[in-house]
Amino acid sequence: MMTLRDPKVVFFSGRTSLLVVVAISAVTIVTTCLHIQHYYSWNSYSYSSVIGYKEGHLSDTDLSIGRSHEADGITKAYPYHLFNAKYLNSSQDETLNASENNICDPIFRIVFLKTHKAASTTTAAIFERYGYYRNLTFAFRGGEKVFSALVPFTRALVAKYPGLTNNTFHMLTNHARYNRKEMDFVIPNATYITILRKPEDQLESAFGYFEMYRGMKIAEKPNPFKTFIENAASFYKNKSYAHWELSRNGMLYDLGLDHRNDEDESIIRDKILEIDRDFHLVMIQEYYDESLILMRKLLCWEFEDILYLSRGVRSASHRFKVDIELKEQVRQWTRGDVLLYNHFNRTFWKKVQDYGPSFGSDLQYFRELNQGVYEECVMENKFDKTDKRVDKLTLKTNSEKCKTLMLGDVTFTKILTKSMATRFGKPKLGQ
């Protein structure tokens, strides 16, 4: 009988260990080769479909490279970052993996309720880019970027496609006033997300961007915004300026509150509680990166899925000075939005706390990753001033990656509308 000290046992154990090592090495080499193959396959593809974005749809070849079709028509994009050297060599890998122990499936049925002048266009582009690469469907109104500024959303506003079963969709990302029942019909089983901004900053931004002062005939005043706020009730009553509906409690209005209830605090508070119940995440513009980290975990997406380039910076000619006294006047005038913002600013930090101990490291990693995108894609201190209202970023490279990240909500709407028309037939426009 052999014992553990027997030379034959030792020899056999050593030989077994050697065989195991050789086998593991062989598997590692094969796996590495497969990873390299996937890496180059994906990198050659990852942004290649955008080459044809002017045509507005993906070719059959595009759809067959690096992606697999599912029964319901959804296309899975290979996560190119899993084979990206920078990602693999990141010092955060261990932390990131630890935070992903719970296996989950990415969520793709989403209603993103845009609020005006609160980084919602930048956010919408994130959703649209995600859907574009996965062949998802979007509820649109025939290529227009707004369903309606004055009435709540209804299914009748959505373009109908003859080849799309039940005319339900994966995502809704264009401007629409909140109406849960009708949105549920169009995007069943959706995750609801919206975004808020400090009301005093959001109103000043809307006032400047939409040039409300022109309709008020106060453009020549030293500070048109100050003139408006000091006489807000009078201007608001006349409704003689563009986008008047956004000049008081504009975020609550986007979220479904009727302006006849602007001063009814009881109804406003009930509305805030309704939003709290209905929405899975309310992002905060002042904490945009933090919001994206929460969104990423909620949707079970990857870090690269939430990369972004901001749509630009409002030009100095469309900005107005807001001192402490004026800021307080704004907050009194748009008190409903103040109550809304304060509520969700509080609950936001509870979500951050609930995220777990990896929040800080995940945030740091994402910011480094996104900064890398800016360094790779954006020319420093050079802006496109074609639209006098906005100083838009300028690309330093024509790589498809950078061009895709720069695409905005309006362009994506056109691309995706044409893509769906190619796949499902010419739509009957929403009425």
CSV table of C-alpha atoms in Angstrom, one decimal:
chain,number,residue,atom,x,y,z
A,1,MET,CA,0.0,0.0,0.0
A,2,MET,CA,1.3,3.4,-1.0
A,3,THR,CA,1.6,6.2,1.6
A,4,LEU,CA,1.8,9.9,1.1
A,5,ARG,CA,5.6,9.6,1.6
A,6,ASP,CA,5.9,7.0,-1.2
A,7,PRO,CA,8.1,8.4,-4.0
A,8,LYS,CA,5.6,7.0,-6.6
A,9,VAL,CA,2.8,9.1,-5.0
A,10,VAL,CA,5.0,12.2,-5.0
A,11,PHE,CA,5.9,11.6,-8.6
A,12,PHE,CA,2.3,11.0,-9.6
A,13,SER,CA,1.1,14.1,-7.7
A,14,GLY,CA,3.9,16.2,-9.3
A,15,ARG,CA,3.0,14.9,-12.8
A,16,THR,CA,-0.7,15.6,-12.1
A,17,SER,CA,0.1,19.1,-11.0
A,18,LEU,CA,2.2,19.6,-14.2
A,19,LEU,CA,-0.7,18.4,-16.3
A,20,VAL,CA,-3.1,20.7,-14.6
A,21,VAL,CA,-0.8,23.7,-15.0
A,22,VAL,CA,-0.4,22.8,-18.7
A,23,ALA,CA,-4.2,22.4,-19.2
A,24,ILE,CA,-4.9,25.7,-17.4
A,25,SER,CA,-2.3,27.5,-19.5
A,26,ALA,CA,-3.8,26.1,-22.7
A,27,VAL,CA,-7.3,27.3,-21.7
A,28,THR,CA,-5.9,30.7,-20.8
A,29,ILE,CA,-4.2,31.0,-24.2
A,30,VAL,CA,-7.4,30.0,-26.0
A,31,THR,CA,-9.5,32.3,-23.9
A,32,THR,CA,-7.1,35.2,-24.5
A,33,CYS,CA,-7.2,34.6,-28.2
A,34,LEU,CA,-11.0,34.6,-28.2
A,35,HIS,CA,-11.0,37.8,-26.2
A,36,ILE,CA,-8.5,39.4,-28.7
A,37,GLN,CA,-10.7,38.2,-31.6
A,38,HIS,CA,-13.8,39.6,-30.0
A,39,TYR,CA,-11.9,42.8,-29.1
A,40,TYR,CA,-10.9,43.5,-32.7
A,41,SER,CA,-14.2,42.2,-34.1
A,42,TRP,CA,-16.1,44.6,-31.8
A,43,ASN,CA,-13.8,47.6,-32.2
A,44,SER,CA,-14.0,47.3,-35.9
A,45,TYR,CA,-17.8,47.2,-35.5
A,46,SER,CA,-18.6,49.1,-32.3
A,47,TYR,CA,-19.2,52.4,-33.9
A,48,SER,CA,-19.2,51.3,-37.5
A,49,SER,CA,-23.0,51.3,-37.9
A,50,VAL,CA,-22.8,55.1,-37.4
A,51,ILE,CA,-21.0,55.3,-40.7
A,52,GLY,CA,-24.4,54.8,-42.2
A,53,TYR,CA,-26.3,57.1,-39.9
A,54,LYS,CA,-27.1,59.5,-42.7
A,55,GLU,CA,-29.1,56.8,-44.3
A,56,GLY,CA,-30.8,56.3,-40.9
A,57,HIS,CA,-30.8,52.6,-40.6
A,58,LEU,CA,-28.5,49.6,-39.9
A,59,SER,CA,-27.7,47.4,-42.9
A,60,ASP,CA,-28.1,43.6,-42.7
A,61,THR,CA,-24.3,43.4,-42.5
A,62,ASP,CA,-24.2,45.8,-39.6
A,63,LEU,CA,-26.8,43.7,-37.7
A,64,SER,CA,-24.9,40.5,-38.2
A,65,ILE,CA,-21.5,41.6,-36.9
A,66,GLY,CA,-20.8,41.1,-33.2
A,67,ARG,CA,-24.4,40.9,-32.2
A,68,SER,CA,-27.1,38.3,-31.9
A,69,HIS,CA,-30.8,38.6,-32.5
A,70,GLU,CA,-33.5,37.7,-29.9
A,71,ALA,CA,-37.0,36.4,-30.6
A,72,ASP,CA,-38.6,39.8,-30.0
A,73,GLY,CA,-36.3,41.7,-32.4
A,74,ILE,CA,-33.9,43.1,-29.8
A,75,THR,CA,-30.3,43.0,-30.8
A,76,LYS,CA,-27.6,42.5,-28.2
A,77,ALA,CA,-24.4,44.5,-28.7
A,78,TYR,CA,-21.2,43.0,-27.5
A,79,PRO,CA,-19.9,45.1,-24.6
A,80,TYR,CA,-16.6,46.2,-26.3
A,81,HIS,CA,-15.3,47.6,-23.1
A,82,LEU,CA,-14.9,44.1,-21.6
A,83,PHE,CA,-12.1,43.6,-24.0
A,84,ASN,CA,-10.7,47.1,-23.8
A,85,ALA,CA,-7.2,47.2,-22.3
A,86,LYS,CA,-7.9,50.4,-20.4
A,87,TYR,CA,-10.9,48.8,-18.8
A,88,LEU,CA,-9.2,45.5,-18.0
A,89,ASN,CA,-6.1,47.2,-16.5
A,90,SER,CA,-8.1,49.7,-14.4
A,91,SER,CA,-7.2,49.7,-10.7
A,92,GLN,CA,-11.0,49.7,-10.0
A,93,ASP,CA,-11.5,46.2,-11.6
A,94,GLU,CA,-11.7,44.4,-8.3
A,95,THR,CA,-14.1,46.9,-6.8
A,96,LEU,CA,-16.2,47.0,-9.9
A,97,ASN,CA,-16.5,43.2,-10.0
A,98,ALA,CA,-17.3,43.1,-6.4
A,99,SER,CA,-20.2,45.5,-6.9
A,100,GLU,CA,-21.6,43.3,-9.7
A,101,ASN,CA,-21.9,40.1,-7.7
A,102,ASN,CA,-25.6,40.1,-8.2
A,103,ILE,CA,-26.3,39.0,-11.7
A,104,CYS,CA,-29.0,41.0,-13.5
A,105,ASP,CA,-30.3,41.5,-17.0
A,106,PRO,CA,-30.1,44.9,-18.6
A,107,ILE,CA,-33.4,46.9,-18.6
A,108,PHE,CA,-34.4,48.3,-22.0
A,109,ARG,CA,-38.1,49.3,-21.5
A,110,ILE,CA,-37.7,52.9,-20.4
A,111,VAL,CA,-39.7,56.1,-20.2
A,112,PHE,CA,-37.4,59.0,-19.8
A,113,LEU,CA,-39.6,62.0,-19.0
A,114,LYS,CA,-37.7,65.0,-20.2
A,115,THR,CA,-37.8,68.3,-18.3
A,116,HIS,CA,-36.8,71.4,-20.0
A,117,LYS,CA,-33.3,72.9,-19.5
A,118,ALA,CA,-32.2,70.3,-17.0
A,119,ALA,CA,-29.6,68.2,-19.0
A,120,SER,CA,-32.5,66.1,-20.4
A,121,THR,CA,-31.3,66.4,-24.0
A,122,THR,CA,-27.8,65.0,-23.0
A,123,THR,CA,-29.6,62.2,-21.1
A,124,ALA,CA,-32.0,61.4,-23.8
A,125,ALA,CA,-29.0,60.9,-26.2
A,126,ILE,CA,-27.6,58.3,-23.8
A,127,PHE,CA,-30.8,56.3,-24.0
A,128,GLU,CA,-31.0,56.7,-27.8
A,129,ARG,CA,-27.5,55.7,-28.4
A,130,TYR,CA,-28.0,52.6,-26.2
A,131,GLY,CA,-31.2,51.7,-28.2
A,132,TYR,CA,-29.6,52.5,-31.6
A,133,TYR,CA,-26.9,49.9,-31.1
A,134,ARG,CA,-29.4,47.3,-29.9
A,135,ASN,CA,-32.0,47.8,-32.6
A,136,LEU,CA,-34.6,48.9,-30.0
A,137,THR,CA,-37.8,50.6,-30.9
A,138,PHE,CA,-38.8,54.2,-29.9
A,139,ALA,CA,-42.1,55.9,-29.6
A,140,PHE,CA,-41.9,59.1,-31.7
A,141,ARG,CA,-44.3,61.5,-33.3
A,142,GLY,CA,-43.2,61.0,-36.9
A,143,GLY,CA,-39.7,62.3,-36.5
A,144,GLU,CA,-40.6,65.3,-34.4
A,145,LYS,CA,-38.7,65.8,-31.2
A,146,VAL,CA,-41.8,66.9,-29.1
A,147,PHE,CA,-45.1,65.1,-28.7
A,148,SER,CA,-46.9,68.2,-27.4
A,149,ALA,CA,-46.0,71.1,-25.2
A,150,LEU,CA,-49.5,71.9,-24.2
A,151,VAL,CA,-51.5,68.7,-23.6
A,152,PRO,CA,-50.6,65.6,-21.7
A,153,PHE,CA,-49.2,62.6,-23.6
A,154,THR,CA,-51.7,60.2,-25.3
A,155,ARG,CA,-51.1,57.1,-27.4
A,156,ALA,CA,-52.8,58.9,-30.3
A,157,LEU,CA,-49.7,61.2,-30.6
A,158,VAL,CA,-47.4,58.2,-31.4
A,159,ALA,CA,-46.6,57.2,-35.0
A,160,LYS,CA,-48.0,53.8,-35.9
A,161,TYR,CA,-45.9,51.3,-37.9
A,162,PRO,CA,-47.7,48.7,-40.0
A,163,GLY,CA,-45.1,46.0,-39.3
A,164,LEU,CA,-44.8,46.5,-35.5
A,165,THR,CA,-47.0,44.2,-33.4
A,166,ASN,CA,-49.4,46.0,-31.1
A,167,ASN,CA,-47.4,49.3,-31.7
A,168,THR,CA,-45.8,49.1,-28.4
A,169,PHE,CA,-42.2,50.2,-28.0
A,170,HIS,CA,-39.0,49.8,-25.9
A,171,MET,CA,-38.3,53.5,-25.1
A,172,LEU,CA,-39.9,56.9,-25.0
A,173,THR,CA,-37.3,59.7,-24.8
A,174,ASN,CA,-38.8,62.8,-26.6
A,175,HIS,CA,-40.5,65.7,-24.8
A,176,ALA,CA,-43.9,64.7,-23.5
A,177,ARG,CA,-46.1,65.8,-20.6
A,178,TYR,CA,-46.4,63.0,-18.1
A,179,ASN,CA,-49.5,60.8,-18.3
A,180,ARG,CA,-48.8,57.4,-16.7
A,181,LYS,CA,-51.8,55.5,-18.0
A,182,GLU,CA,-51.2,56.4,-21.7
A,183,MET,CA,-47.4,55.9,-21.4
A,184,ASP,CA,-47.9,52.5,-19.9
A,185,PHE,CA,-49.9,51.5,-22.9
A,186,VAL,CA,-47.2,52.6,-25.3
A,187,ILE,CA,-44.2,51.3,-23.2
A,188,PRO,CA,-45.5,48.4,-21.1
A,189,ASN,CA,-43.6,47.4,-18.0
A,190,ALA,CA,-41.3,50.4,-18.3
A,191,THR,CA,-38.8,51.8,-15.9
A,192,TYR,CA,-39.6,55.5,-15.3
A,193,ILE,CA,-36.8,58.1,-15.0
A,194,THR,CA,-36.7,61.9,-15.0
A,195,ILE,CA,-34.3,64.7,-14.1
A,196,LEU,CA,-34.6,67.9,-12.1
A,197,ARG,CA,-32.5,71.1,-11.7
A,198,LYS,CA,-32.4,73.9,-9.1
A,199,PRO,CA,-35.6,75.9,-10.0
A,200,GLU,CA,-33.9,79.3,-9.9
A,201,ASP,CA,-31.3,78.1,-12.4
A,202,GLN,CA,-33.7,76.1,-14.5
A,203,LEU,CA,-36.1,79.0,-15.0
A,204,GLU,CA,-33.3,81.5,-15.9
A,205,SER,CA,-32.0,79.0,-18.4
A,206,ALA,CA,-35.4,78.4,-20.0
A,207,PHE,CA,-36.0,82.2,-20.1
A,208,GLY,CA,-32.7,82.8,-21.9
A,209,TYR,CA,-32.7,79.8,-24.2
A,210,PHE,CA,-36.2,80.3,-25.5
A,211,GLU,CA,-35.8,84.1,-25.6
A,212,MET,CA,-39.0,84.7,-23.7
A,213,TYR,CA,-38.0,88.3,-23.3
A,214,ARG,CA,-38.6,89.0,-27.0
A,215,GLY,CA,-42.3,88.3,-26.7
A,216,MET,CA,-42.4,90.3,-23.5
A,217,LYS,CA,-40.7,93.2,-25.4
A,218,ILE,CA,-38.1,93.7,-22.7
A,219,ALA,CA,-35.1,92.6,-24.7
A,220,GLU,CA,-33.4,96.1,-24.3
A,221,LYS,CA,-33.7,96.1,-20.5
A,222,PRO,CA,-30.4,95.9,-18.6
A,223,ASN,CA,-31.5,92.6,-17.1
A,224,PRO,CA,-34.6,91.2,-18.8
A,225,PHE,CA,-34.9,88.3,-16.4
A,226,LYS,CA,-34.9,90.6,-13.5
A,227,THR,CA,-37.6,92.7,-15.2
A,228,PHE,CA,-39.7,89.6,-15.8
A,229,ILE,CA,-39.5,88.3,-12.2
A,230,GLU,CA,-40.4,91.7,-10.7
A,231,ASN,CA,-43.5,91.7,-12.9
A,232,ALA,CA,-44.0,88.0,-13.3
A,233,ALA,CA,-47.7,87.7,-12.5
A,234,SER,CA,-48.6,90.4,-15.1
A,235,PHE,CA,-46.4,88.8,-17.9
A,236,TYR,CA,-47.6,85.3,-17.1
A,237,LYS,CA,-51.3,86.3,-17.3
A,238,ASN,CA,-50.9,87.7,-20.8
A,239,LYS,CA,-49.1,84.7,-22.1
A,240,SER,CA,-47.7,86.8,-25.0
A,241,TYR,CA,-44.3,85.1,-25.2
A,242,ALA,CA,-42.9,81.8,-26.5
A,243,HIS,CA,-43.0,78.9,-24.1
A,244,TRP,CA,-44.9,80.8,-21.5
A,245,GLU,CA,-46.0,77.5,-20.0
A,246,LEU,CA,-42.4,77.0,-18.8
A,247,SER,CA,-42.1,80.3,-17.0
A,248,ARG,CA,-43.7,79.0,-13.8
A,249,ASN,CA,-43.3,75.6,-12.2
A,250,GLY,CA,-42.0,74.4,-15.6
A,251,MET,CA,-40.7,71.0,-14.3
A,252,LEU,CA,-44.0,70.2,-12.5
A,253,TYR,CA,-45.8,71.1,-15.7
A,254,ASP,CA,-43.7,68.7,-17.7
A,255,LEU,CA,-44.5,66.1,-15.0
A,256,GLY,CA,-48.2,66.6,-15.5
A,257,LEU,CA,-49.3,69.4,-13.1
A,258,ASP,CA,-51.9,71.8,-14.7
A,259,HIS,CA,-51.1,75.5,-14.3
A,260,ARG,CA,-54.4,76.2,-12.7
A,261,ASN,CA,-52.9,74.5,-9.6
A,262,ASP,CA,-49.7,76.6,-9.5
A,263,GLU,CA,-50.7,78.1,-6.1
A,264,ASP,CA,-52.5,75.1,-4.6
A,265,GLU,CA,-49.8,73.7,-2.3
A,266,SER,CA,-52.0,70.7,-1.3
A,267,ILE,CA,-52.4,69.5,-4.9
A,268,ILE,CA,-48.7,70.2,-5.5
A,269,ARG,CA,-47.6,68.1,-2.6
A,270,ASP,CA,-50.0,65.3,-3.7
A,271,LYS,CA,-48.4,65.5,-7.2
A,272,ILE,CA,-44.9,65.2,-5.7
A,273,LEU,CA,-46.0,62.1,-3.8
A,274,GLU,CA,-47.4,60.6,-7.0
A,275,ILE,CA,-44.1,61.2,-8.8
A,276,ASP,CA,-42.3,59.6,-5.9
A,277,ARG,CA,-44.4,56.5,-6.3
A,278,ASP,CA,-44.3,56.4,-10.1
A,279,PHE,CA,-40.7,57.0,-10.9
A,280,HIS,CA,-37.9,54.6,-10.3
A,281,LEU,CA,-35.2,57.3,-10.4
A,282,VAL,CA,-35.3,61.1,-10.3
A,283,MET,CA,-31.9,62.4,-11.4
A,284,ILE,CA,-30.5,65.7,-10.1
A,285,GLN,CA,-28.7,67.8,-12.7
A,286,GLU,CA,-26.3,69.4,-10.2
A,287,TYR,CA,-25.2,65.8,-9.4
A,288,TYR,CA,-25.2,64.5,-12.9
A,289,ASP,CA,-22.4,61.9,-12.7
A,290,GLU,CA,-23.8,60.6,-9.4
A,291,SER,CA,-27.2,60.3,-11.1
A,292,LEU,CA,-25.8,58.3,-13.9
A,293,ILE,CA,-24.1,55.9,-11.5
A,294,LEU,CA,-27.5,55.3,-9.8
A,295,MET,CA,-29.1,54.9,-13.2
A,296,ARG,CA,-26.4,52.5,-14.4
A,297,LYS,CA,-27.1,50.2,-11.4
A,298,LEU,CA,-30.9,50.5,-11.7
A,299,LEU,CA,-30.8,49.5,-15.4
A,300,CYS,CA,-28.0,46.9,-15.1
A,301,TRP,CA,-26.0,48.7,-17.8
A,302,GLU,CA,-22.2,49.0,-18.3
A,303,PHE,CA,-20.1,52.1,-17.6
A,304,GLU,CA,-19.6,52.6,-21.3
A,305,ASP,CA,-23.3,52.7,-21.8
A,306,ILE,CA,-23.6,56.0,-19.8
A,307,LEU,CA,-20.7,57.9,-21.3
A,308,TYR,CA,-21.7,61.3,-22.6
A,309,LEU,CA,-20.6,64.6,-24.1
A,310,SER,CA,-22.6,67.6,-23.0
A,311,ARG,CA,-24.7,69.3,-25.6
A,312,GLY,CA,-22.8,72.6,-25.1
A,313,VAL,CA,-22.8,75.6,-22.9
A,314,ARG,CA,-25.4,78.4,-23.1
A,315,SER,CA,-23.8,81.5,-24.6
A,316,ALA,CA,-23.0,84.6,-22.5
A,317,SER,CA,-25.5,86.6,-24.6
A,318,HIS,CA,-28.3,84.4,-23.3
A,319,ARG,CA,-27.4,84.4,-19.6
A,320,PHE,CA,-28.6,86.8,-17.0
A,321,LYS,CA,-27.2,87.8,-13.6
A,322,VAL,CA,-29.1,86.4,-10.7
A,323,ASP,CA,-28.1,87.8,-7.3
A,324,ILE,CA,-29.2,86.5,-3.9
A,325,GLU,CA,-32.2,88.7,-3.7
A,326,LEU,CA,-33.4,87.9,-7.2
A,327,LYS,CA,-32.8,84.2,-6.6
A,328,GLU,CA,-35.2,84.3,-3.6
A,329,GLN,CA,-37.8,86.1,-5.7
A,330,VAL,CA,-37.6,83.3,-8.3
A,331,ARG,CA,-38.0,80.7,-5.7
A,332,GLN,CA,-41.2,82.4,-4.4
A,333,TRP,CA,-42.6,82.7,-8.0
A,334,THR,CA,-41.9,79.1,-8.9
A,335,ARG,CA,-42.5,77.6,-5.4
A,336,GLY,CA,-44.1,74.4,-6.7
A,337,ASP,CA,-40.8,73.5,-8.5
A,338,VAL,CA,-38.9,74.4,-5.3
A,339,LEU,CA,-41.0,71.9,-3.3
A,340,LEU,CA,-40.5,69.3,-6.0
A,341,TYR,CA,-36.7,69.8,-6.2
A,342,ASN,CA,-36.3,69.8,-2.4
A,343,HIS,CA,-38.2,66.6,-2.0
A,344,PHE,CA,-36.2,64.6,-4.6
A,345,ASN,CA,-32.9,66.2,-3.6
A,346,ARG,CA,-33.5,64.6,-0.2
A,347,THR,CA,-34.5,61.2,-1.5
A,348,PHE,CA,-31.6,61.2,-4.0
A,349,TRP,CA,-29.0,61.0,-1.2
A,350,LYS,CA,-30.9,58.1,0.4
A,351,LYS,CA,-30.5,56.2,-2.9
A,352,VAL,CA,-26.8,57.0,-2.9
A,353,GLN,CA,-26.6,55.6,0.6
A,354,ASP,CA,-28.5,52.5,-0.4
A,355,TYR,CA,-26.1,51.9,-3.4
A,356,GLY,CA,-23.5,50.5,-1.1
A,357,PRO,CA,-19.8,51.1,-0.3
A,358,SER,CA,-18.6,51.0,-3.9
A,359,PHE,CA,-20.4,54.2,-4.9
A,360,GLY,CA,-17.4,56.4,-4.4
A,361,SER,CA,-15.0,54.2,-6.4
A,362,ASP,CA,-17.6,53.5,-9.1
A,363,LEU,CA,-18.1,57.3,-9.4
A,364,GLN,CA,-14.4,58.0,-9.6
A,365,TYR,CA,-13.8,55.3,-12.2
A,366,PHE,CA,-16.7,56.6,-14.4
A,367,ARG,CA,-15.4,60.2,-14.2
A,368,GLU,CA,-11.9,59.1,-15.3
A,369,LEU,CA,-13.5,57.1,-18.1
A,370,ASN,CA,-15.7,60.0,-19.2
A,371,GLN,CA,-12.8,62.5,-18.9
A,372,GLY,CA,-10.9,60.2,-21.3
A,373,VAL,CA,-13.7,60.6,-23.8
A,374,TYR,CA,-13.5,64.4,-23.6
A,375,GLU,CA,-9.7,64.3,-24.0
A,376,GLU,CA,-10.0,61.9,-27.0
A,377,CYS,CA,-12.9,63.6,-28.7
A,378,VAL,CA,-13.3,67.3,-27.9
A,379,MET,CA,-11.2,70.3,-28.9
A,380,GLU,CA,-10.4,72.5,-25.9
A,381,ASN,CA,-11.7,76.0,-25.9
A,382,LYS,CA,-13.1,75.8,-29.4
A,383,PHE,CA,-16.9,76.0,-29.9
A,384,ASP,CA,-19.4,75.8,-32.6
A,385,LYS,CA,-21.4,79.0,-32.4
A,386,THR,CA,-23.8,78.3,-35.3
A,387,ASP,CA,-26.7,78.5,-32.8
A,388,LYS,CA,-26.2,81.9,-31.1
A,389,ARG,CA,-27.9,80.5,-28.0
A,390,VAL,CA,-25.4,77.7,-27.3
A,391,ASP,CA,-21.6,77.3,-27.5
A,392,LYS,CA,-21.4,73.7,-28.8
A,393,LEU,CA,-18.4,71.4,-28.4
A,394,THR,CA,-16.2,70.8,-31.4
A,395,LEU,CA,-14.8,67.4,-32.2
A,396,LYS,CA,-11.0,67.0,-32.6
A,397,THR,CA,-11.4,63.7,-34.4
A,398,ASN,CA,-13.8,62.2,-36.9
A,399,SER,CA,-13.7,58.7,-35.3
A,400,GLU,CA,-17.1,57.0,-35.3
A,401,LYS,CA,-16.9,56.7,-31.6
A,402,CYS,CA,-16.6,60.4,-31.1
A,403,LYS,CA,-19.2,61.3,-33.8
A,404,THR,CA,-21.7,59.0,-32.2
A,405,LEU,CA,-21.1,60.4,-28.7
A,406,MET,CA,-21.7,63.9,-30.1
A,407,LEU,CA,-25.0,63.0,-31.7
A,408,GLY,CA,-27.9,64.8,-30.0
A,409,ASP,CA,-31.5,64.1,-29.4
A,410,VAL,CA,-32.7,65.7,-32.5
A,411,THR,CA,-30.3,63.8,-34.8
A,412,PHE,CA,-31.0,60.5,-33.1
A,413,THR,CA,-34.7,61.0,-33.5
A,414,LYS,CA,-34.3,61.4,-37.2
A,415,ILE,CA,-32.0,58.4,-37.5
A,416,LEU,CA,-34.1,56.1,-35.3
A,417,THR,CA,-37.4,57.2,-37.1
A,418,LYS,CA,-35.9,56.3,-40.5
A,419,SER,CA,-34.5,53.1,-39.1
A,420,MET,CA,-37.9,51.9,-37.9
A,421,ALA,CA,-39.6,52.9,-41.1
A,422,THR,CA,-37.1,50.7,-43.0
A,423,ARG,CA,-37.8,47.8,-40.7
A,424,PHE,CA,-41.5,48.2,-40.0
A,425,GLY,CA,-42.9,50.2,-42.9
A,426,LYS,CA,-43.8,53.9,-43.4
A,427,PRO,CA,-45.5,55.1,-40.2
A,428,LYS,CA,-48.9,56.7,-40.0
A,429,LEU,CA,-48.2,59.8,-38.1
A,430,GLY,CA,-49.7,60.4,-34.7
A,431,GLN,CA,-52.6,62.8,-34.8
